[in-house]
mmCIF file of C-alpha atoms in Angstrom:
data_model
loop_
_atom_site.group_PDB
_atom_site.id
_atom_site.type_symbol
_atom_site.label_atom_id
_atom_site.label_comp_id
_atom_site.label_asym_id
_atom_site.label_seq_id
_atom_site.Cartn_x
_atom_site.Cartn_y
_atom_site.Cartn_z
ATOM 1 C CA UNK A 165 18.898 0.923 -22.328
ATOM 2 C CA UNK A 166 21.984 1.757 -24.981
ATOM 3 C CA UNK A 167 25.205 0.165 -25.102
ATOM 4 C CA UNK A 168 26.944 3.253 -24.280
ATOM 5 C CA UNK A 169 24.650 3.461 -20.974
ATOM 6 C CA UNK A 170 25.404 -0.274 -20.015
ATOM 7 C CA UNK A 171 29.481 0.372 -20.732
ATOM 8 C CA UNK A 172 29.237 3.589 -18.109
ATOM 9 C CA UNK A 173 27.266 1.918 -15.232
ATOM 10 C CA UNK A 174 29.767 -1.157 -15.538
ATOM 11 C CA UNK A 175 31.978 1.127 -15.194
ATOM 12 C CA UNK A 176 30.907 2.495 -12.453
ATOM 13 C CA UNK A 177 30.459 -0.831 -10.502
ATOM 14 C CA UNK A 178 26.740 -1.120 -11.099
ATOM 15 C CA UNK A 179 25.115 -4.304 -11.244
ATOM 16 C CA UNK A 180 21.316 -2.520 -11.501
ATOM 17 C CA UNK A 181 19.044 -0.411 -13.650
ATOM 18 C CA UNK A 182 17.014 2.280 -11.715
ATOM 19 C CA UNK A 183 14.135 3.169 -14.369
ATOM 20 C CA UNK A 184 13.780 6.806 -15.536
ATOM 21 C CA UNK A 185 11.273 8.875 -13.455
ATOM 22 C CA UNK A 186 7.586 8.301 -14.913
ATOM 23 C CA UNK A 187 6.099 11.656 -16.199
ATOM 24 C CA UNK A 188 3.783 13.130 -14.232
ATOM 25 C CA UNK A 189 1.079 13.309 -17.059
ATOM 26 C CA UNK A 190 0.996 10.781 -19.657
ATOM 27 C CA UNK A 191 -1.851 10.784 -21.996
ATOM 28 C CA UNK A 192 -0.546 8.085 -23.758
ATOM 29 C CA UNK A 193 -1.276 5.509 -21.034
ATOM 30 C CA UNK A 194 -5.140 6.531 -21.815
ATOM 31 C CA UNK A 195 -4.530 4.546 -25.513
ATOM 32 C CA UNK A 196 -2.911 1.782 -23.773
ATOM 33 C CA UNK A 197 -5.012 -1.754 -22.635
ATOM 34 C CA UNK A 198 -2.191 -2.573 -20.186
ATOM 35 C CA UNK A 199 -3.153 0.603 -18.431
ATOM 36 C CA UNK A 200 -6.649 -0.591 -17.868
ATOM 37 C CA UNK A 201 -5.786 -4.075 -17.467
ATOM 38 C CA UNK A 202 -3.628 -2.829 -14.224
ATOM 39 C CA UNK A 203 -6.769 -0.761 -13.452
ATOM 40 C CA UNK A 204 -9.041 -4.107 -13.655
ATOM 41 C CA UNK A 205 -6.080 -5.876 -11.704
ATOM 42 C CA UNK A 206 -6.681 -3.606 -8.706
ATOM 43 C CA UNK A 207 -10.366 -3.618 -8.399
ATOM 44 C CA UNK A 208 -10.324 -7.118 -8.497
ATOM 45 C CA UNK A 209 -7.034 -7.837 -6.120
ATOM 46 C CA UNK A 210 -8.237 -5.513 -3.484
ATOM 47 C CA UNK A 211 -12.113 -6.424 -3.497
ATOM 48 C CA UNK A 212 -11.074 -10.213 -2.526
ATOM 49 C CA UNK A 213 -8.581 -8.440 0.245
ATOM 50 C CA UNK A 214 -11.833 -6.793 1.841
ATOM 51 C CA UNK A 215 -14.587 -9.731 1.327
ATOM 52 C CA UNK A 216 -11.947 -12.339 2.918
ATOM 53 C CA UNK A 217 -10.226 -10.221 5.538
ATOM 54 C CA UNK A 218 -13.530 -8.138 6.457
ATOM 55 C CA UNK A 219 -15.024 -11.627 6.943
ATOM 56 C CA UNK A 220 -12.077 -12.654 9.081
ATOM 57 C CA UNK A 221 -13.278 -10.111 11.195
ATOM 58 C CA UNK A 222 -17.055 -10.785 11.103
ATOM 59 C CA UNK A 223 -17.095 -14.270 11.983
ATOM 60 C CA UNK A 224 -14.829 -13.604 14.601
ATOM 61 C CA UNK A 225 -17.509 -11.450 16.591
ATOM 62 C CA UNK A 226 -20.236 -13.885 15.999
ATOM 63 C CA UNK A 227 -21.444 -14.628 19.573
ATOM 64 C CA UNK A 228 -22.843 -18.251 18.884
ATOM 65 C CA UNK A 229 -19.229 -20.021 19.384
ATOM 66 C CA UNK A 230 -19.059 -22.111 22.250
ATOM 67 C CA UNK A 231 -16.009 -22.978 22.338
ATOM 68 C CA UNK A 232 -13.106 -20.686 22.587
ATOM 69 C CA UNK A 233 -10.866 -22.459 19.840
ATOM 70 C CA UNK A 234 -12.760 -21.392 17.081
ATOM 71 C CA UNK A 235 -12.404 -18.184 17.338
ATOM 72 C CA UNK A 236 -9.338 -16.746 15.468
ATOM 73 C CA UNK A 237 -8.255 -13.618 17.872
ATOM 74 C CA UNK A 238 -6.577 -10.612 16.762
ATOM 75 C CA UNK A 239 -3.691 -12.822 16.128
ATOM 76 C CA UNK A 240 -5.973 -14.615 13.470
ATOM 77 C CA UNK A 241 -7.220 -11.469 11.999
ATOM 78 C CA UNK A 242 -3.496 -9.913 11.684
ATOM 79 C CA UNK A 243 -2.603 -13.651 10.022
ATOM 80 C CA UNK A 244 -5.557 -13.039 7.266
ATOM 81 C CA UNK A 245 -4.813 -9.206 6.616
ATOM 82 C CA UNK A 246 -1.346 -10.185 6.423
ATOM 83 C CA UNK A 247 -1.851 -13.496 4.361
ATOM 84 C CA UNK A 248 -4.292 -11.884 2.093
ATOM 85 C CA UNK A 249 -1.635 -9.245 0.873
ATOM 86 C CA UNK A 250 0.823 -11.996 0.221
ATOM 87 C CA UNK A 251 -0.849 -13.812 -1.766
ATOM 88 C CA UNK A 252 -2.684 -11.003 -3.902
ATOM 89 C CA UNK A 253 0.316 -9.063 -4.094
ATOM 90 C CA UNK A 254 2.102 -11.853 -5.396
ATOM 91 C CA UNK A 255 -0.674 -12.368 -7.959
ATOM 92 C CA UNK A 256 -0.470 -8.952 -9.605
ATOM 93 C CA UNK A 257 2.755 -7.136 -9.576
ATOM 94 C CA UNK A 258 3.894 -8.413 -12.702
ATOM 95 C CA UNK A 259 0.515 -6.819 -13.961
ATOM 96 C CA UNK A 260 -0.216 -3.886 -11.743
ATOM 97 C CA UNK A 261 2.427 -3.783 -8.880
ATOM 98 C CA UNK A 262 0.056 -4.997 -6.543
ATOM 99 C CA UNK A 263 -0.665 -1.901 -4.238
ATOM 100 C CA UNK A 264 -4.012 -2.469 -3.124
ATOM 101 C CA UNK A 265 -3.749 0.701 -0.645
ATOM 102 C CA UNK A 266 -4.125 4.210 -2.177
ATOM 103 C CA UNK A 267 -1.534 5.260 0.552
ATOM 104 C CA UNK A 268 0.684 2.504 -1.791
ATOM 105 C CA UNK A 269 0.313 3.905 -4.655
ATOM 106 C CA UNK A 270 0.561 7.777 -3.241
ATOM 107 C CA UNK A 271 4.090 6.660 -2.402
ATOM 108 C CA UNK A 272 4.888 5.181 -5.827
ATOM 109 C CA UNK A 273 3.886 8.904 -7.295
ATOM 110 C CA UNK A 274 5.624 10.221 -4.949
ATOM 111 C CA UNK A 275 8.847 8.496 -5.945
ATOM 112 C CA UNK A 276 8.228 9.018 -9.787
ATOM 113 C CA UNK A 277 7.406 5.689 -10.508
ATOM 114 C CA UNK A 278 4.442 6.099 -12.106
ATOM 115 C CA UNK A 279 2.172 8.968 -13.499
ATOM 116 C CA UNK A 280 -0.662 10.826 -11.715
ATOM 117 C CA UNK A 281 -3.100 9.538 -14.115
ATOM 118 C CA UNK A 282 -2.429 5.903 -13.319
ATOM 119 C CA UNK A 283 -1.784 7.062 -9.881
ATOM 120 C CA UNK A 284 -5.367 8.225 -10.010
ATOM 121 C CA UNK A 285 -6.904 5.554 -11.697
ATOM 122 C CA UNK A 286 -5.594 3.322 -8.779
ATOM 123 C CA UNK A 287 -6.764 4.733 -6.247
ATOM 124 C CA UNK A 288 -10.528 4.824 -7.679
ATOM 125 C CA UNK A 289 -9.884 1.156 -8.875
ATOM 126 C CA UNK A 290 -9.239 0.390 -5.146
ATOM 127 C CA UNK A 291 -11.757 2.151 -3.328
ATOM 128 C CA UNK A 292 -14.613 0.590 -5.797
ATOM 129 C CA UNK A 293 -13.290 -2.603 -5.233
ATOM 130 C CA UNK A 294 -12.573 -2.035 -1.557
ATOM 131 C CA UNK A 295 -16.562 -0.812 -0.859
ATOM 132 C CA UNK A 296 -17.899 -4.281 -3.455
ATOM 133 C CA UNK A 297 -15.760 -6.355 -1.088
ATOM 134 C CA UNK A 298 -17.446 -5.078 2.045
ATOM 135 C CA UNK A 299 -20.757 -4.688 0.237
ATOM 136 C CA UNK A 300 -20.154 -8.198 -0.589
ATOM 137 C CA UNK A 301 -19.268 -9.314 3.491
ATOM 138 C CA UNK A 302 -22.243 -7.248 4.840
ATOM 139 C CA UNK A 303 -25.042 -8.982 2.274
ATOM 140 C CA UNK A 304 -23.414 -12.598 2.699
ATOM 141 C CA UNK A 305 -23.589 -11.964 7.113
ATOM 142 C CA UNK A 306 -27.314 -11.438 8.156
ATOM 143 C CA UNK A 307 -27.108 -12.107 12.027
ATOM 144 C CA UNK A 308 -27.639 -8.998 12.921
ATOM 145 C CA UNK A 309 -24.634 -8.964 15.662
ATOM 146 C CA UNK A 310 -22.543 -9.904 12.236
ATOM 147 C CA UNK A 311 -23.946 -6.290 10.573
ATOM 148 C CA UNK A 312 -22.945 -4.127 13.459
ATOM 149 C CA UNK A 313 -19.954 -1.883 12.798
ATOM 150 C CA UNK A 314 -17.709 -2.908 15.761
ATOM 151 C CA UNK A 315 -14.423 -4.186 15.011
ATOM 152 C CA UNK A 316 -15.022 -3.472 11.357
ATOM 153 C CA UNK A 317 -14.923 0.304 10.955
ATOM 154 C CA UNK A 318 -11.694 2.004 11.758
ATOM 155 C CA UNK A 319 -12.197 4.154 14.931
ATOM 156 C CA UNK A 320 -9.518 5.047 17.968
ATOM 157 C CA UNK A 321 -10.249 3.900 20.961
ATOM 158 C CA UNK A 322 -11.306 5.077 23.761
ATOM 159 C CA UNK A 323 -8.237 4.883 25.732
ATOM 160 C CA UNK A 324 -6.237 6.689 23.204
ATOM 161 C CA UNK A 325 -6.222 10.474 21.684
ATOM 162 C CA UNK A 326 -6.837 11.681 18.183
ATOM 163 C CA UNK A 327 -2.933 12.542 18.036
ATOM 164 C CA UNK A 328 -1.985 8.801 19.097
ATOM 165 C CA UNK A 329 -4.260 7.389 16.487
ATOM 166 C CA UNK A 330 -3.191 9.655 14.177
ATOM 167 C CA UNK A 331 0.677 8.292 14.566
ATOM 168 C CA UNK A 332 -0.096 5.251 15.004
ATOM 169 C CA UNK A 333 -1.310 5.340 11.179
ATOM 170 C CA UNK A 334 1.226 7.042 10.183
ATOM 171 C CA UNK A 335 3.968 4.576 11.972
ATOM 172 C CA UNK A 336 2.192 1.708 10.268
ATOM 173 C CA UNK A 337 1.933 3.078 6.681
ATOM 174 C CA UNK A 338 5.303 4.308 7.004
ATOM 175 C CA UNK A 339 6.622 0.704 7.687
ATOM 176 C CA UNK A 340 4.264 -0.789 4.927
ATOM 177 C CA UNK A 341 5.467 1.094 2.562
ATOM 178 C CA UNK A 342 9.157 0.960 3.587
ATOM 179 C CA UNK A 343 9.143 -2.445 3.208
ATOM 180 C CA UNK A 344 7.347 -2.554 -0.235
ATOM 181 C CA UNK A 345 10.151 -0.015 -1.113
ATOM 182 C CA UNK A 346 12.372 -2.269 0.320
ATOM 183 C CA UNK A 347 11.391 -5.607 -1.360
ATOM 184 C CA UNK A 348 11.354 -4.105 -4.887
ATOM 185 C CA UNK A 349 14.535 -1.790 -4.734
ATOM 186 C CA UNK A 350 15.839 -3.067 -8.155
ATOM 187 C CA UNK A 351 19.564 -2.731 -6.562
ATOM 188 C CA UNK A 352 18.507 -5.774 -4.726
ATOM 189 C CA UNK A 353 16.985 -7.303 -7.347
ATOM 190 C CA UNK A 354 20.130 -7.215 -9.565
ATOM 191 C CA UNK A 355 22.161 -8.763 -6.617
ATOM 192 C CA UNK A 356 19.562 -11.263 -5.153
ATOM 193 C CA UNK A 357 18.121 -13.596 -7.879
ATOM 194 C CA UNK A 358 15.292 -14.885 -5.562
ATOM 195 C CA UNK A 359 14.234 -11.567 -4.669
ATOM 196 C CA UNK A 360 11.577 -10.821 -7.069
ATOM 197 C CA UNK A 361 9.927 -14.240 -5.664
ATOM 198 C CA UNK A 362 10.049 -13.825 -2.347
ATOM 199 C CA UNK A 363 8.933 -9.794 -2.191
ATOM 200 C CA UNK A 364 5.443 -10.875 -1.404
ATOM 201 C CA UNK A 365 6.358 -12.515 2.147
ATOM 202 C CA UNK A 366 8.137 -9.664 3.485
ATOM 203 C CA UNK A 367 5.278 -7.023 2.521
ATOM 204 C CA UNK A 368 2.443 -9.287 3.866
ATOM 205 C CA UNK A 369 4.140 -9.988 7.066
ATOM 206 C CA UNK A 370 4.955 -5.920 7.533
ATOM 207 C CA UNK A 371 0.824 -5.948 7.324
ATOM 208 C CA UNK A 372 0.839 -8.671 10.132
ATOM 209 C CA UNK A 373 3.127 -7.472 12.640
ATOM 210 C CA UNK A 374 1.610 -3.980 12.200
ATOM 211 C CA UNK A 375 -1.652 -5.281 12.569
ATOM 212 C CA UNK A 376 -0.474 -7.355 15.866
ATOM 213 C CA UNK A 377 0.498 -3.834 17.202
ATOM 214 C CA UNK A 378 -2.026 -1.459 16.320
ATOM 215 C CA UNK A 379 -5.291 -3.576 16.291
ATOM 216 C CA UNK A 380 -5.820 -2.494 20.063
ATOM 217 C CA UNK A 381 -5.360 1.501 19.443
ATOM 218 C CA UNK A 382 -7.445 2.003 15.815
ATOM 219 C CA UNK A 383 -8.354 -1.509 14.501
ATOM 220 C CA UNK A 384 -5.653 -1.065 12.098
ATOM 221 C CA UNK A 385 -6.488 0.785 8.994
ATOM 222 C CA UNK A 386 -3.348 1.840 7.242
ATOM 223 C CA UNK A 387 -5.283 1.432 3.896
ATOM 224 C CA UNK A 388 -7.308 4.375 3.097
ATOM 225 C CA UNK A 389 -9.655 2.103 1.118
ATOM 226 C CA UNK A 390 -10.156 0.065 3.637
ATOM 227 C CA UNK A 391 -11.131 3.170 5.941
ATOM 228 C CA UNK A 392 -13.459 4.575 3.630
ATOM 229 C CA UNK A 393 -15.186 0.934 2.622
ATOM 230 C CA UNK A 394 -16.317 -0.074 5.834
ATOM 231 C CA UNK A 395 -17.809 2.895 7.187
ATOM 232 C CA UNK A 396 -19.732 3.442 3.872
ATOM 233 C CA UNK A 397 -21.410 0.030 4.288
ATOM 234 C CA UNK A 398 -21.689 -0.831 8.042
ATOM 235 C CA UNK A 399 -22.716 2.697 8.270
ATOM 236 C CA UNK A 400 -20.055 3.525 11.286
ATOM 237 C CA UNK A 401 -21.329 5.558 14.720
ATOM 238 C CA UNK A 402 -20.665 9.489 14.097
ATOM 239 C CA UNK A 403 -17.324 9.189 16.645
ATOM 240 C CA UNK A 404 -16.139 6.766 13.546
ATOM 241 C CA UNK A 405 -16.838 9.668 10.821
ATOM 242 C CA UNK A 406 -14.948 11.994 12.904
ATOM 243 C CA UNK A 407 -12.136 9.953 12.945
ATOM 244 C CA UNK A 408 -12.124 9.105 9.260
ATOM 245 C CA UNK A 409 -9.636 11.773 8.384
ATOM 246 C CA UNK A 410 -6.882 10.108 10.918
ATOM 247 C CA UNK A 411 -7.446 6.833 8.351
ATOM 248 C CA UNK A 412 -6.497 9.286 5.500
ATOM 249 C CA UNK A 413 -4.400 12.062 6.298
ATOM 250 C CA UNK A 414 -2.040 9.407 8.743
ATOM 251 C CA UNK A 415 -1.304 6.656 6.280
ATOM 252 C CA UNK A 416 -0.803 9.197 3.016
ATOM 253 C CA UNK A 417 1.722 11.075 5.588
ATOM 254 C CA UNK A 418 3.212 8.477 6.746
ATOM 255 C CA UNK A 419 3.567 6.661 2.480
ATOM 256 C CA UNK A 420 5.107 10.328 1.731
ATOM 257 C CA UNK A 421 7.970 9.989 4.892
ATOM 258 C CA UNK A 422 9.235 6.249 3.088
ATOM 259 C CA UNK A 423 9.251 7.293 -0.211
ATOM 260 C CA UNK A 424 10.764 10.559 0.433
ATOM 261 C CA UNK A 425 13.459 8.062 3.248
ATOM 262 C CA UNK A 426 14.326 5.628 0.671
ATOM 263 C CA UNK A 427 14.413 7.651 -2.664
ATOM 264 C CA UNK A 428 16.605 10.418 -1.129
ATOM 265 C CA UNK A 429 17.947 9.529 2.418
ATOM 266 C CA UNK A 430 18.579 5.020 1.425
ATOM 267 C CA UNK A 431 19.219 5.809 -1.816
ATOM 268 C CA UNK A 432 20.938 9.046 -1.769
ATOM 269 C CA UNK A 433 18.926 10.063 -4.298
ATOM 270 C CA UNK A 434 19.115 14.053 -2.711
ATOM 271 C CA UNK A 435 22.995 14.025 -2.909
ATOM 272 C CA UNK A 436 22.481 12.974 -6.656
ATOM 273 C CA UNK A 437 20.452 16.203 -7.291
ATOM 274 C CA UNK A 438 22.838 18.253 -5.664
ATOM 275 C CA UNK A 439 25.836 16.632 -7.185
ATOM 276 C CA UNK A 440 24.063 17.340 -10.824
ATOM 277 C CA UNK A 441 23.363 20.835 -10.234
ATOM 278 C CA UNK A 442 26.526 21.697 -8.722
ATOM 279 C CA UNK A 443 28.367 19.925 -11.908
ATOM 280 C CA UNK A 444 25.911 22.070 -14.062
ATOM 281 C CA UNK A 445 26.655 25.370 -12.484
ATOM 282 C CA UNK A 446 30.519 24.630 -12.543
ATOM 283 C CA UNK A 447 29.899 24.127 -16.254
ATOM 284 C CA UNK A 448 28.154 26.941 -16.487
ATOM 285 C CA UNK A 449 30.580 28.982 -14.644
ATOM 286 C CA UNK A 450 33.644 28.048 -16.880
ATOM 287 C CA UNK A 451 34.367 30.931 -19.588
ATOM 288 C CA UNK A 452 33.506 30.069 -23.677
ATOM 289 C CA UNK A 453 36.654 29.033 -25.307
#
């Protein structure tokens, strides 16, 4: 950023820097190692979210326990989904942003902040490394109760519609991504130097609580990857292909509503676009001297 540009948003009373939108289509990023090195960053974060938080869920069926406190509970499982995310997103934003959920980084292209290439990239990075992560889980569990696909493929239940699972998805993704919106909103990073240290906790404990709620109605997916992963490898019951889609079409809806809430509702970003077209047309309006 020039000089000039620092002198005019001091002026303005700005203490922060919002980046320029990323272009949609940047070729460039294809000559570029830190592009795949993001890419590598990805598979790798999100194939140790699966293997540990899968296995959460595995070992926590196994019908061998005795005794009643070793079993963690959906409170358990909702601590390691949430945990997991903490810790792996604070292990890769500085290199890849840490998304680990195509719906994630949907809502990052969404909001311009990075191209559809890496967008794209991304999202096959974390569905590879989603399905080796379960792969992983299903080879290391043989008891056959352990390779069964209940409580491990997304599927509503029985007690609840299509349409309820189908918000509930959306309500969760929409408060995921909120809050990752939330915890990296460079406004409060310019204003709060502990920020950038502490966005981690908030985003993995938005994973928690929505796990806490949601665990009951659709096992939680709000992670397309996720979704897809499991019933690729524990081979889900056809009512759980139906009901893929809801793990899809909810959580992308629901990453478009934040992005679109924060960028132009939070950050007013829609009266900025009006304000610059209406000064362009009153420019445009005033006669040639």
């Amino acid at each position: 950023m020039g000089s000039e540009e620092r002198n005019t948003e001091r002026q303005h009373g700005r203490d922060y820097h919002d980046p320029p939108p990323a272009p949609l289509l940047d070729m460039g990023e294809l000559k570029q190692w830190s592009f795949y090195r993001a890419s590598i960053a990805e598979f790798i974060a999100t194939f140790l979210f699966l293997f540990f938080a899968v296995s959460t869920v595995v070992n926590y069926k196994e019908p061998n326990y005795t005794d009643q406190c070793s079993r963690v509970g959906s409170l358990g499982i909702a601590w390691a989904y949430g945990g997991m995310i903490f810790v792996l997103v604070y292990c890769t934003s500085g290199i890849s942003g840490g998304h680990l959920n195509p719906a994630v980084t949907f809502a990052m292209l969404v909001a311009r902040k990075m191209s559809l290439i890496r967008a794209a990239a991304y999202m096959v990075a974390q569905c590879l490394g989603a399905t080796l992560g379960v792969l992983f889980v299903f080879a290391f569990m043989y008891a056959d109760e352990q390779q069964n696909s209940d409580g491990v493929v997304n599927v509503v239940s029985r007690n609840y519609s299509k349409g309820a699972g189908l918000g509930v998805e959306f309500v969760g993704t929409f408060v995921l991504v909120y809050t990752v919106f939330s915890a990296t909103d460079p406004k409060r990073n310019a204003r709060d130097s502990h920020v950038p240290v502490l966005a981690p906790l908030p985003i993995g404990f938005a994973v928690f609580v929505v796990h806490l709620a949601t665990i009951p109605i659709t096992g939680t997916g709000i992670n397309p990857a996720r979704s897809l992963a499991t019933n690729l490898i524990y081979r889900g019951t056809a009512e759980a292909m139906d009901d893929l889609w809801i793990f899809w079409v909810g959580p992308f809806l629901g990453a478009l509503a934040a992005a679109v809430y924060h960028k132009y509702v939070l950050r007013a970003g829609a009266v900025k676009t009006l304000k610059s077209f209406r000064a362009l047309g009153s420019f445009g309006s005033q006669p040639p001297v």
